[in-house]
């Protein structure tokens, strides 16, 4: 890592030891999750696109951090990419972090990331949630939180059988399957539980340092 970048990051962390970055209490911006399909079978892929609208955010947004939660027994991430001027997010233990490529803040509604999943198992007669929560963005001066968003993925399956006895048995099996699938939803989600605010602030500080570093590189070219 460049010596200048190391200096910037260490300086930001040192400053945070004596002061607190202000956090907005209202939602100055919104995020949305757009999914190309809501019903999948085992082996099928689907794409979730993260969209952000910082239109009403003073100074715009140049970096973000969020927690991505989903049932690892059912789904697996196969591809992750940034969109437009956004870097491909770094993801570690459920935490997703990214900045703009040029270090500049954006002020218009736009898509920022695409996450491709594959269904590892059939999601039949039930639904499972994929959630982006604890989303925090930065304009290099302020941490701006916003509300969590989620999408539901499932697959409703109905069998038609003229034999009434078979129909009854299928309903009974379906009910038992629902019970089992409900218990499956209690499996641990990917990622850590919500971290303490000071840790989040330090991570945002590092992001801010990277943004400043990118701006410095751009201005010296």
PDB file of C-alpha atoms in Angstrom, residues 127-215:
ATOM      1  CA  UNK A 127     -39.769 -17.843   0.775  1.00  0.00           C
ATOM      2  CA  UNK A 128     -36.367 -16.715   1.994  1.00  0.00           C
ATOM      3  CA  UNK A 129     -35.223 -13.134   2.480  1.00  0.00           C
ATOM      4  CA  UNK A 130     -32.077 -11.481   1.144  1.00  0.00           C
ATOM      5  CA  UNK A 131     -31.466  -8.264   3.076  1.00  0.00           C
ATOM      6  CA  UNK A 132     -29.175  -5.253   2.790  1.00  0.00           C
ATOM      7  CA  UNK A 133     -29.145  -3.581   6.189  1.00  0.00           C
ATOM      8  CA  UNK A 134     -27.107  -1.179   8.314  1.00  0.00           C
ATOM      9  CA  UNK A 135     -26.401   0.722   5.102  1.00  0.00           C
ATOM     10  CA  UNK A 136     -24.191   3.744   5.795  1.00  0.00           C
ATOM     11  CA  UNK A 137     -22.918   6.143   3.140  1.00  0.00           C
ATOM     12  CA  UNK A 138     -20.431   8.997   3.339  1.00  0.00           C
ATOM     13  CA  UNK A 139     -19.885  12.330   1.613  1.00  0.00           C
ATOM     14  CA  UNK A 140     -16.372  12.466   3.217  1.00  0.00           C
ATOM     15  CA  UNK A 141     -17.725  14.585   6.082  1.00  0.00           C
ATOM     16  CA  UNK A 142     -20.799  12.826   7.442  1.00  0.00           C
ATOM     17  CA  UNK A 143     -21.973   9.248   7.924  1.00  0.00           C
ATOM     18  CA  UNK A 144     -25.483   8.918   6.523  1.00  0.00           C
ATOM     19  CA  UNK A 145     -27.523   5.850   7.500  1.00  0.00           C
ATOM     20  CA  UNK A 146     -30.707   4.768   5.761  1.00  0.00           C
ATOM     21  CA  UNK A 147     -33.375   2.111   6.185  1.00  0.00           C
ATOM     22  CA  UNK A 148     -32.797  -1.548   5.327  1.00  0.00           C
ATOM     23  CA  UNK A 149     -34.224  -3.162   2.211  1.00  0.00           C
ATOM     24  CA  UNK A 150     -35.014  -6.789   1.375  1.00  0.00           C
ATOM     25  CA  UNK A 151     -36.261  -9.052  -1.404  1.00  0.00           C
ATOM     26  CA  UNK A 152     -38.060 -12.365  -1.019  1.00  0.00           C
ATOM     27  CA  UNK A 153     -37.079 -15.362  -3.129  1.00  0.00           C
ATOM     28  CA  UNK A 154     -39.245 -18.494  -3.304  1.00  0.00           C
ATOM     29  CA  UNK A 155     -40.989 -20.960  -5.548  1.00  0.00           C
ATOM     30  CA  UNK A 156     -44.656 -21.859  -5.193  1.00  0.00           C
ATOM     31  CA  UNK A 157     -45.398 -25.305  -6.545  1.00  0.00           C
ATOM     32  CA  UNK A 158     -48.903 -26.712  -7.040  1.00  0.00           C
ATOM     33  CA  UNK A 159     -49.538 -30.255  -8.261  1.00  0.00           C
ATOM     34  CA  UNK A 160     -52.899 -31.100  -9.882  1.00  0.00           C
ATOM     35  CA  UNK A 161     -54.115 -34.672  -9.278  1.00  0.00           C
ATOM     36  CA  UNK A 162     -57.558 -35.993 -10.093  1.00  0.00           C
ATOM     37  CA  UNK A 163     -57.373 -38.546  -7.305  1.00  0.00           C
ATOM     38  CA  UNK A 164     -58.806 -36.913  -4.194  1.00  0.00           C
ATOM     39  CA  UNK A 165     -56.876 -39.162  -1.837  1.00  0.00           C
ATOM     40  CA  UNK A 166     -53.603 -38.235  -3.543  1.00  0.00           C
ATOM     41  CA  UNK A 167     -54.554 -34.568  -3.357  1.00  0.00           C
ATOM     42  CA  UNK A 168     -55.125 -34.885   0.395  1.00  0.00           C
ATOM     43  CA  UNK A 169     -51.781 -36.608   0.871  1.00  0.00           C
ATOM     44  CA  UNK A 170     -50.034 -33.903  -1.150  1.00  0.00           C
ATOM     45  CA  UNK A 171     -51.567 -31.198   1.043  1.00  0.00           C
ATOM     46  CA  UNK A 172     -50.380 -32.983   4.171  1.00  0.00           C
ATOM     47  CA  UNK A 173     -46.864 -33.360   2.754  1.00  0.00           C
ATOM     48  CA  UNK A 174     -46.924 -29.706   1.710  1.00  0.00           C
ATOM     49  CA  UNK A 175     -47.807 -28.619   5.236  1.00  0.00           C
ATOM     50  CA  UNK A 176     -44.993 -30.698   6.700  1.00  0.00           C
ATOM     51  CA  UNK A 177     -42.618 -29.300   4.100  1.00  0.00           C
ATOM     52  CA  UNK A 178     -43.582 -25.778   5.116  1.00  0.00           C
ATOM     53  CA  UNK A 179     -42.782 -26.567   8.724  1.00  0.00           C
ATOM     54  CA  UNK A 180     -39.372 -27.939   7.797  1.00  0.00           C
ATOM     55  CA  UNK A 181     -38.592 -25.031   5.528  1.00  0.00           C
ATOM     56  CA  UNK A 182     -39.624 -22.599   8.241  1.00  0.00           C
ATOM     57  CA  UNK A 183     -37.064 -24.151  10.533  1.00  0.00           C
ATOM     58  CA  UNK A 184     -34.478 -23.851   7.764  1.00  0.00           C
ATOM     59  CA  UNK A 185     -35.005 -20.104   7.730  1.00  0.00           C
ATOM     60  CA  UNK A 186     -33.626 -20.026  11.243  1.00  0.00           C
ATOM     61  CA  UNK A 187     -30.210 -21.100   9.992  1.00  0.00           C
ATOM     62  CA  UNK A 188     -27.462 -18.521  10.585  1.00  0.00           C
ATOM     63  CA  UNK A 189     -27.344 -15.786   7.984  1.00  0.00           C
ATOM     64  CA  UNK A 190     -24.137 -14.906   6.194  1.00  0.00           C
ATOM     65  CA  UNK A 191     -22.100 -12.244   7.918  1.00  0.00           C
ATOM     66  CA  UNK A 192     -21.606 -11.034  11.447  1.00  0.00           C
ATOM     67  CA  UNK A 193     -24.208  -9.538  13.705  1.00  0.00           C
ATOM     68  CA  UNK A 194     -24.472  -5.776  13.899  1.00  0.00           C
ATOM     69  CA  UNK A 195     -21.102  -4.366  14.983  1.00  0.00           C
ATOM     70  CA  UNK A 196     -20.515  -1.659  17.524  1.00  0.00           C
ATOM     71  CA  UNK A 197     -20.764   1.914  16.223  1.00  0.00           C
ATOM     72  CA  UNK A 198     -17.084   2.783  16.910  1.00  0.00           C
ATOM     73  CA  UNK A 199     -15.940  -0.068  14.646  1.00  0.00           C
ATOM     74  CA  UNK A 200     -18.278   1.116  11.917  1.00  0.00           C
ATOM     75  CA  UNK A 201     -16.943   4.639  12.255  1.00  0.00           C
ATOM     76  CA  UNK A 202     -13.352   3.431  11.882  1.00  0.00           C
ATOM     77  CA  UNK A 203     -14.271   1.500   8.732  1.00  0.00           C
ATOM     78  CA  UNK A 204     -15.998   4.555   7.295  1.00  0.00           C
ATOM     79  CA  UNK A 205     -12.906   6.592   8.211  1.00  0.00           C
ATOM     80  CA  UNK A 206     -10.758   4.216   6.194  1.00  0.00           C
ATOM     81  CA  UNK A 207     -13.150   4.556   3.266  1.00  0.00           C
ATOM     82  CA  UNK A 208     -12.967   8.339   3.540  1.00  0.00           C
ATOM     83  CA  UNK A 209      -9.169   8.095   3.533  1.00  0.00           C
ATOM     84  CA  UNK A 210      -9.290   6.056   0.333  1.00  0.00           C
ATOM     85  CA  UNK A 211     -11.602   8.647  -1.273  1.00  0.00           C
ATOM     86  CA  UNK A 212      -9.234  11.488  -0.359  1.00  0.00           C
ATOM     87  CA  UNK A 213      -6.325   9.439  -1.705  1.00  0.00           C
ATOM     88  CA  UNK A 214      -8.095   8.885  -5.036  1.00  0.00           C
ATOM     89  CA  UNK A 215      -8.837  12.606  -5.310  1.00  0.00           C
TER      90      UNK A 215
END
